[in-house]
mmCIF file with all atom_site columns, C-alpha atoms in Angstrom:
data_model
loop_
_atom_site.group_PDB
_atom_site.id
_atom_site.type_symbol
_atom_site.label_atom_id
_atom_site.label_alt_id
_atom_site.label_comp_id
_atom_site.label_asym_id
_atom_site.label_entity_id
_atom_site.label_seq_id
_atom_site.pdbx_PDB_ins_code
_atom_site.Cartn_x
_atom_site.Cartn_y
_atom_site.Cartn_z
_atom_site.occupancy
_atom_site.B_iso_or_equiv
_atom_site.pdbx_formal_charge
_atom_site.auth_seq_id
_atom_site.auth_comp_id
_atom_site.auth_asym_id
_atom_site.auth_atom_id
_atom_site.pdbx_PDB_model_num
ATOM 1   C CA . UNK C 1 1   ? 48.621 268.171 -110.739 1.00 0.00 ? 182 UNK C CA 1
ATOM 2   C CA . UNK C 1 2   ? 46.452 270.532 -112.736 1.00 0.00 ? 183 UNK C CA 1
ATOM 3   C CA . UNK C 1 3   ? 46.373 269.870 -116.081 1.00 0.00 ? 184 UNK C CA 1
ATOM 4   C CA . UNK C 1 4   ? 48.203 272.775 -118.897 1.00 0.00 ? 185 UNK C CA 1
ATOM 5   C CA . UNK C 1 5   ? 48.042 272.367 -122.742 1.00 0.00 ? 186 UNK C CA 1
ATOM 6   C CA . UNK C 1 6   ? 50.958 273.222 -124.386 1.00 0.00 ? 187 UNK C CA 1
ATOM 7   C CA . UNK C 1 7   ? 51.117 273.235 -127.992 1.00 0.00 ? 188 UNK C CA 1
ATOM 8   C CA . UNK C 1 8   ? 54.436 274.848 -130.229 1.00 0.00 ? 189 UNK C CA 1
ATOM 9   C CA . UNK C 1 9   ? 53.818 276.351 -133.187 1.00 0.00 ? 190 UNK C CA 1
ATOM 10  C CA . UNK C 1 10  ? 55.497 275.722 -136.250 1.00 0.00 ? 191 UNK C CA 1
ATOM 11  C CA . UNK C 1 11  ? 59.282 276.665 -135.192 1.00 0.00 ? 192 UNK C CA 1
ATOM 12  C CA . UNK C 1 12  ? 62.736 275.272 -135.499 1.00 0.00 ? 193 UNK C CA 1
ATOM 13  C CA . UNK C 1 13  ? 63.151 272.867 -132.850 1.00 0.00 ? 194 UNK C CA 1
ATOM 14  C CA . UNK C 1 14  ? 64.099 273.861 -129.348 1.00 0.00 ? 195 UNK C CA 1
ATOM 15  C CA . UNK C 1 15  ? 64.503 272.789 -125.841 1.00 0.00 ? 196 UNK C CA 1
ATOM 16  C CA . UNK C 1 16  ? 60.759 271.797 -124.646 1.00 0.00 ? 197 UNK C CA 1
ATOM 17  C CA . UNK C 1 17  ? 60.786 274.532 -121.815 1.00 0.00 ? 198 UNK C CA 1
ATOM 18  C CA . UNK C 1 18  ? 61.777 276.810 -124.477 1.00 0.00 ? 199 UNK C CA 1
ATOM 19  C CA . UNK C 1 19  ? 58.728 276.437 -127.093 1.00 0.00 ? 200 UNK C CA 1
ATOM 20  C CA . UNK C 1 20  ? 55.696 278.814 -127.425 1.00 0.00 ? 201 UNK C CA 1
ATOM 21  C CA . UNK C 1 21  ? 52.704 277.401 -126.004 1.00 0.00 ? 202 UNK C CA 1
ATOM 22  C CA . UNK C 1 22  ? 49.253 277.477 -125.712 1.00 0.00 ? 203 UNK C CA 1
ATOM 23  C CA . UNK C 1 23  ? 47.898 277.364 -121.911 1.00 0.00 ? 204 UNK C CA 1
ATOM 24  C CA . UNK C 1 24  ? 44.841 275.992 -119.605 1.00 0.00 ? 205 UNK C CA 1
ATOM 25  C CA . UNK C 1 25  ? 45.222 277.269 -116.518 1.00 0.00 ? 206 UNK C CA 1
ATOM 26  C CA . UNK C 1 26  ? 41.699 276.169 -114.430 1.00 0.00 ? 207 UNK C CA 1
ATOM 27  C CA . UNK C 1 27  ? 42.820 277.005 -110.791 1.00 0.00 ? 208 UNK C CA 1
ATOM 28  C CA . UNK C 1 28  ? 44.215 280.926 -111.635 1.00 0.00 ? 209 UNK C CA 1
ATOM 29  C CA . UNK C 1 29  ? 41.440 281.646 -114.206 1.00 0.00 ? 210 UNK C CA 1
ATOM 30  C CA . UNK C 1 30  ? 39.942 284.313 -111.879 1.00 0.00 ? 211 UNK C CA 1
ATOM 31  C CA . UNK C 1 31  ? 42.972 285.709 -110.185 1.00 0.00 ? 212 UNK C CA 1
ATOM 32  C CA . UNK C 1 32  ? 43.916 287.810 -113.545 1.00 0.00 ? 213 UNK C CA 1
ATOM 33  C CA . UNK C 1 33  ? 42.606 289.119 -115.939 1.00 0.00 ? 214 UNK C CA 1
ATOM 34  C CA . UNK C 1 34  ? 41.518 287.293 -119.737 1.00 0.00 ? 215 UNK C CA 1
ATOM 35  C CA . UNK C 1 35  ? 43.832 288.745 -121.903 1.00 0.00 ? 216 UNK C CA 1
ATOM 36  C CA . UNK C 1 36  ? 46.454 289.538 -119.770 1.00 0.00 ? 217 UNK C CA 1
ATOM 37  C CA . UNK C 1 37  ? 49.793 289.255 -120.631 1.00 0.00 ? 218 UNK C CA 1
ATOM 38  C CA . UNK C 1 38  ? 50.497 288.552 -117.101 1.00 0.00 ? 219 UNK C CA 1
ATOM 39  C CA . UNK C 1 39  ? 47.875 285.577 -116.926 1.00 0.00 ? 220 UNK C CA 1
ATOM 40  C CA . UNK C 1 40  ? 49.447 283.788 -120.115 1.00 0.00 ? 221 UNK C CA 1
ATOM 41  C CA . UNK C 1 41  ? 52.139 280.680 -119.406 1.00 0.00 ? 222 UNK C CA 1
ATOM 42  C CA . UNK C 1 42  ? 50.964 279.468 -122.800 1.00 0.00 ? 223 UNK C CA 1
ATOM 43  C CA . UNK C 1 43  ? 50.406 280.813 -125.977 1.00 0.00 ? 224 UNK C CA 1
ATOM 44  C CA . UNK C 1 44  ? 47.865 280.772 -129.046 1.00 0.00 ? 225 UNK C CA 1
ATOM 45  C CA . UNK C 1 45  ? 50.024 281.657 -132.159 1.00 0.00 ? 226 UNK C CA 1
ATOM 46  C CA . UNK C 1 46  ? 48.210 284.291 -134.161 1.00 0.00 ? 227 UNK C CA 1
ATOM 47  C CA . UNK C 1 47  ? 51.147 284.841 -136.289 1.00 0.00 ? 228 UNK C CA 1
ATOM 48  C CA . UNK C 1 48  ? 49.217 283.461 -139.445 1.00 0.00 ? 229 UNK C CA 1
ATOM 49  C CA . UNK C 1 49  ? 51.359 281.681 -141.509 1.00 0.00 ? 230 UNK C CA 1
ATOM 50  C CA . UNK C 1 50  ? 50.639 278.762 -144.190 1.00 0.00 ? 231 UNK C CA 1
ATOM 51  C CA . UNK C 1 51  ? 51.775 275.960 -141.468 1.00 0.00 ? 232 UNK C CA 1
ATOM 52  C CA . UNK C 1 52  ? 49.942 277.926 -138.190 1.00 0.00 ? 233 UNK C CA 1
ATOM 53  C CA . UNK C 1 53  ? 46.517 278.578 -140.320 1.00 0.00 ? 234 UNK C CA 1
ATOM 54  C CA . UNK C 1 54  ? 45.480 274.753 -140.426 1.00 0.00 ? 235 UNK C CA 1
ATOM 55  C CA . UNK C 1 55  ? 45.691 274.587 -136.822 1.00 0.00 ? 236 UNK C CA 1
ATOM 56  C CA . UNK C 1 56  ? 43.864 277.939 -135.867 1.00 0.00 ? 237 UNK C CA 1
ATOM 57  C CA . UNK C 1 57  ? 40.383 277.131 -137.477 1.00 0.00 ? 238 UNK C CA 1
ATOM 58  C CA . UNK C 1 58  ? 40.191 273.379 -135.778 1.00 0.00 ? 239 UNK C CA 1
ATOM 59  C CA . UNK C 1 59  ? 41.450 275.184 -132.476 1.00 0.00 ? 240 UNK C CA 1
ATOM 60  C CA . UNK C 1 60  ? 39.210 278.185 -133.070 1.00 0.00 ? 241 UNK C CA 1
ATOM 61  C CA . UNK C 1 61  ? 35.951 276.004 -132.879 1.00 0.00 ? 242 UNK C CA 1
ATOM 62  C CA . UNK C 1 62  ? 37.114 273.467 -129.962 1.00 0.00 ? 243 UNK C CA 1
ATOM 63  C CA . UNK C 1 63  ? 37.162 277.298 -127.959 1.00 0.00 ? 244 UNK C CA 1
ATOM 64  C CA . UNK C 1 64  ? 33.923 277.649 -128.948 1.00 0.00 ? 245 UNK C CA 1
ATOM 65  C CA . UNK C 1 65  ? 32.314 274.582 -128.370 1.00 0.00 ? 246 UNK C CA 1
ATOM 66  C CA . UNK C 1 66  ? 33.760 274.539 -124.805 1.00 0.00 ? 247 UNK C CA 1
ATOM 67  C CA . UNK C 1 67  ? 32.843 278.268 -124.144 1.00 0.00 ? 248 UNK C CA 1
ATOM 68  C CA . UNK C 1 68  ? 29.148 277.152 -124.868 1.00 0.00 ? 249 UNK C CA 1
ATOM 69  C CA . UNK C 1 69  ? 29.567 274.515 -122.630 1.00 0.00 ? 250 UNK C CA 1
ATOM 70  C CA . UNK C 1 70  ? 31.010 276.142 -119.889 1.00 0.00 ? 251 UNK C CA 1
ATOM 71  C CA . UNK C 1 71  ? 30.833 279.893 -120.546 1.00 0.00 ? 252 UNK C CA 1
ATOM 72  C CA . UNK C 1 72  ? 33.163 281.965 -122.302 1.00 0.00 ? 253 UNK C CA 1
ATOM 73  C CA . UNK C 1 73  ? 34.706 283.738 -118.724 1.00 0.00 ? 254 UNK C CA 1
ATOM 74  C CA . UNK C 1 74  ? 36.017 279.888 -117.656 1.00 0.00 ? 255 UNK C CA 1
ATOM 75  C CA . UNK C 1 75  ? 37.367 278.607 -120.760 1.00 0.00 ? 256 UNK C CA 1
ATOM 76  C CA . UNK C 1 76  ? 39.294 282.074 -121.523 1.00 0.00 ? 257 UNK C CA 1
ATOM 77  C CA . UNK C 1 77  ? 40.719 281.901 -118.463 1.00 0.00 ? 258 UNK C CA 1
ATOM 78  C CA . UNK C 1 78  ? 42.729 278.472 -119.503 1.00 0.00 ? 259 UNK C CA 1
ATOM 79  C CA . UNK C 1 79  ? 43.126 280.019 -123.229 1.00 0.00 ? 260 UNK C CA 1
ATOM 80  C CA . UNK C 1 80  ? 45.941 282.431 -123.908 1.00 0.00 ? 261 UNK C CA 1
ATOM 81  C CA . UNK C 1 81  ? 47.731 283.613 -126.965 1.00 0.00 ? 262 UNK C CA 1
ATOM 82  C CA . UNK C 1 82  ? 51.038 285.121 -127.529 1.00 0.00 ? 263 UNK C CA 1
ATOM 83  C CA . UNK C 1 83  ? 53.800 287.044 -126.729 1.00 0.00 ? 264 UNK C CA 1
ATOM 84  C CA . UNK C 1 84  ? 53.544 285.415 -123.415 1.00 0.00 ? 265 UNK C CA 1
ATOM 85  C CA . UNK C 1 85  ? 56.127 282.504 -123.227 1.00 0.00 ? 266 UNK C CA 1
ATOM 86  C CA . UNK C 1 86  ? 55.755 279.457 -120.743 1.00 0.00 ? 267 UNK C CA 1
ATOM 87  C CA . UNK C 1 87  ? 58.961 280.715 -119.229 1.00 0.00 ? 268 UNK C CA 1
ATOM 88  C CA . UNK C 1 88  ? 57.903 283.976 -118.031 1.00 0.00 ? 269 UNK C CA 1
ATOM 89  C CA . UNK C 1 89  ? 54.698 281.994 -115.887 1.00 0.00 ? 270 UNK C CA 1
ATOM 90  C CA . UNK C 1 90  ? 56.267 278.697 -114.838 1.00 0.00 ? 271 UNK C CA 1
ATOM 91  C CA . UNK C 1 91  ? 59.369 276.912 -113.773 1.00 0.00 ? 272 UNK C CA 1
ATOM 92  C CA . UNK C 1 92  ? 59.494 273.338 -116.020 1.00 0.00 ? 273 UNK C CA 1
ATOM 93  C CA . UNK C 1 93  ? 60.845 270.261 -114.472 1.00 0.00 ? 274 UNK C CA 1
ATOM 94  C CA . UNK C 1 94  ? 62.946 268.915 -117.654 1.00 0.00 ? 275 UNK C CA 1
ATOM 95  C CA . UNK C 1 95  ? 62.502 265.101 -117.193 1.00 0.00 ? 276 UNK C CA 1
ATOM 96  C CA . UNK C 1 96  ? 59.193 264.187 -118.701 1.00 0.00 ? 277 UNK C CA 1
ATOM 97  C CA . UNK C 1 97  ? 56.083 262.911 -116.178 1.00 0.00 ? 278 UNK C CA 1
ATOM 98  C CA . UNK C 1 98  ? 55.121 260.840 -119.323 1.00 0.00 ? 279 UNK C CA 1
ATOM 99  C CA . UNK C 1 99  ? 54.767 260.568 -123.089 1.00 0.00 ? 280 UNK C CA 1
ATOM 100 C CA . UNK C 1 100 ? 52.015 259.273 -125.076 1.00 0.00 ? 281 UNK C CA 1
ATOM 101 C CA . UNK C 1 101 ? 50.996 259.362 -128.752 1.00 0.00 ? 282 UNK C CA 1
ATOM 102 C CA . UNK C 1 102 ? 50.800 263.289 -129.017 1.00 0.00 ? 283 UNK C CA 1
ATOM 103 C CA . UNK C 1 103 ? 53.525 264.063 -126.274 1.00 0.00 ? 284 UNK C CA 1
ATOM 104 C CA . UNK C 1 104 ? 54.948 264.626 -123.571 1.00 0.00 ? 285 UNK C CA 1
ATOM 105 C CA . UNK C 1 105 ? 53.852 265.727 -119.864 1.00 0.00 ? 286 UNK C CA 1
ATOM 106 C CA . UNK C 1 106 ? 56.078 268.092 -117.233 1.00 0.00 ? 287 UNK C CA 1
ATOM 107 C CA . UNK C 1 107 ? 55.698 269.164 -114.293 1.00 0.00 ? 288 UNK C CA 1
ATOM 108 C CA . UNK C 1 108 ? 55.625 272.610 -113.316 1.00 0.00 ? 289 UNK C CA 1
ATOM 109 C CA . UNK C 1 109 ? 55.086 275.564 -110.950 1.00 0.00 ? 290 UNK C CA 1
ATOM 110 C CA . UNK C 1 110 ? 53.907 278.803 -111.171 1.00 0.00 ? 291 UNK C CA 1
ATOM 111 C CA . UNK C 1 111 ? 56.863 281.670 -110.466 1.00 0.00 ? 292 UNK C CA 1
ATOM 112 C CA . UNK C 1 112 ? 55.986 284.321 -108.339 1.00 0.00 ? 293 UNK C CA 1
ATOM 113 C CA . UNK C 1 113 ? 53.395 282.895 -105.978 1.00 0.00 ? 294 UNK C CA 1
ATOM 114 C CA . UNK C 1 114 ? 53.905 281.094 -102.853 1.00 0.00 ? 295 UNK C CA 1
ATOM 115 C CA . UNK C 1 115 ? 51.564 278.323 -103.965 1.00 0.00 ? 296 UNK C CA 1
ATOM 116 C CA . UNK C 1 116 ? 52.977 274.998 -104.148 1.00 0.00 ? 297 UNK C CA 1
ATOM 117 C CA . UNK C 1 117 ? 50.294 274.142 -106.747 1.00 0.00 ? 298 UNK C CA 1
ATOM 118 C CA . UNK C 1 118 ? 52.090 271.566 -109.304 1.00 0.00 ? 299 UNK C CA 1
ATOM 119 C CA . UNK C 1 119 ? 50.693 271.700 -112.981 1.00 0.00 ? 300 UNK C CA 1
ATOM 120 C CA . UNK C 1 120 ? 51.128 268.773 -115.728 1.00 0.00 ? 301 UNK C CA 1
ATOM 121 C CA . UNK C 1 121 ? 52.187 270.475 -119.395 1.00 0.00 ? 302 UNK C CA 1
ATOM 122 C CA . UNK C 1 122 ? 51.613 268.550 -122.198 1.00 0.00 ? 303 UNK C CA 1
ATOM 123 C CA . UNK C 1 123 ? 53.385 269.028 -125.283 1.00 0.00 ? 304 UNK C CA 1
ATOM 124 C CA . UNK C 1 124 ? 52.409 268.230 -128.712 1.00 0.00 ? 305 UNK C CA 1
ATOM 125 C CA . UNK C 1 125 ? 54.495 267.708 -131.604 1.00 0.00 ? 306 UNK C CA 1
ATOM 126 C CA . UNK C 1 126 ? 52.799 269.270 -134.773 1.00 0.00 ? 307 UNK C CA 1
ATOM 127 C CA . UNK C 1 127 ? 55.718 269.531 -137.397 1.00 0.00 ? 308 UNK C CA 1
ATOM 128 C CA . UNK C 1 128 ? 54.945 267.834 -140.078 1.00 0.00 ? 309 UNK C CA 1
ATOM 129 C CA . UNK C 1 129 ? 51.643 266.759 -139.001 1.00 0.00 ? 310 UNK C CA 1
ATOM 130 C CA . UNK C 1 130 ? 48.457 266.001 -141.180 1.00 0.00 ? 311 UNK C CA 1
ATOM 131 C CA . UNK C 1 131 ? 44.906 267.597 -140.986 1.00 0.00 ? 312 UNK C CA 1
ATOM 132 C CA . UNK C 1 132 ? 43.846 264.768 -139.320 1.00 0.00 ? 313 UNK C CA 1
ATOM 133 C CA . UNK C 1 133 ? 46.263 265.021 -136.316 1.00 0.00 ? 314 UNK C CA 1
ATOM 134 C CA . UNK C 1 134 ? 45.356 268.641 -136.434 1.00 0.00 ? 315 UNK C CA 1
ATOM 135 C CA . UNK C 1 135 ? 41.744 267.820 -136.114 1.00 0.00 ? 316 UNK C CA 1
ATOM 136 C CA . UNK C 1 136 ? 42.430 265.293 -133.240 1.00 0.00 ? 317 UNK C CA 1
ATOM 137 C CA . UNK C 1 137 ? 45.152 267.418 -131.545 1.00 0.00 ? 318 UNK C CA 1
ATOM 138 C CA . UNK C 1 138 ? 42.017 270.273 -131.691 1.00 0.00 ? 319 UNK C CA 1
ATOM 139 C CA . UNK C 1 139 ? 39.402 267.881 -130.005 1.00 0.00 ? 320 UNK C CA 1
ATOM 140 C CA . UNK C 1 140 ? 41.930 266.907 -126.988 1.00 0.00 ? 321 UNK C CA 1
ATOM 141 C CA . UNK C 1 141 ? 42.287 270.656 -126.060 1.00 0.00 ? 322 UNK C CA 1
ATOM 142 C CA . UNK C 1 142 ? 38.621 270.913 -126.194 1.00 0.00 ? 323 UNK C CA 1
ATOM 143 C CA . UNK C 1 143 ? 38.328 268.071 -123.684 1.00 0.00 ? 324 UNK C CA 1
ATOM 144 C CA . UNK C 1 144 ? 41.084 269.826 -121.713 1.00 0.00 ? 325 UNK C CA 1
ATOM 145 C CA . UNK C 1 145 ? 39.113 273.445 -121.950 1.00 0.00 ? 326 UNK C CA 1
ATOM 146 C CA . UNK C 1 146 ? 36.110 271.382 -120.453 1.00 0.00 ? 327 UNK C CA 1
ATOM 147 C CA . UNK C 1 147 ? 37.600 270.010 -117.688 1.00 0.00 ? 328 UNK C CA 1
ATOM 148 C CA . UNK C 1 148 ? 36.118 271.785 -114.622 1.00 0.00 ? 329 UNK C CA 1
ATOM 149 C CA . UNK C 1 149 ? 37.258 269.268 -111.428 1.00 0.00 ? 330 UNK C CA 1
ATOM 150 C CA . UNK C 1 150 ? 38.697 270.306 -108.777 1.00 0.00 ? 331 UNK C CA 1
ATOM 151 C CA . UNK C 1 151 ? 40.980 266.943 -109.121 1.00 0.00 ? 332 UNK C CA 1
ATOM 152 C CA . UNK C 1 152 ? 42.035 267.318 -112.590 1.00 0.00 ? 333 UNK C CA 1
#
């Protein structure tokens, strides 16, 4: 499986499939293009509310620590931002892979490709969280922005 971030914003909840998200993609990173709405299964809100802004500045500098690490053409590859759903990308497998302390893990495939690639999406749950989580939910997509194996 290759690994996907998926963070919601601050919404009402939903069905997990049917969240915003944010997105790593590693393996299609250089089949579109950065910034295109077309390369974006997951989202970066930029919709800058009181609740989105605490995560935005954490997230903004885990980017940018990982784009000096690995260059800013990899790591933008694996970090979209809205109005791209996760629905328009990828077809979610509802039962979870796995849940741990800041989520849960599905599988997925890519729609419109006749890759059988399989990708793990994990989602956090940020309502209600503190700065703290937000500062530790900002340093796990870092490590998942540096991740650059062709196993992971």
């Amino acid at each position: 499986l290759k690994p996907l971030a998926r963070i919601p914003p601050s919404a009402p909840p939903r069905a997990q499939a049917g969240r915003r998200a944010r997105a790593m993609d590693s393996s299609d990173s250089s089949r579109l293009p950065v910034g295109s709405s077309e390369s974006t299964g997951f989202s970066v809100c930029h919709r800058h509310s009181a609740k989105s802004e605490g995560v935005e500045a954490p997230l903004a500098e885990s980017k940018s620590r990982a784009e000096t690490r690995l260059g800013a053409l990899l790591v933008r590859g694996r970090y979209h931002k809205l109005p791209a759903r996760l629905e328009h990308s990828y077809i979610i497998d509802p039962k979870a892979l796995g849940t741990g302390y800041n989520g849960s893990v599905f599988a997925a495939r890519r729609k419109y490709t006749t890759s059988s690639t399989r990708y793990a999406i994990k989602s956090f749950a940020l309502r209600g969280a503190s700065a703290g989580k937000y500062q530790q939910l900002a340093n796990e997509v870092e490590i998942i922005l540096s991740m650059d194996h062709p196993n992971v």
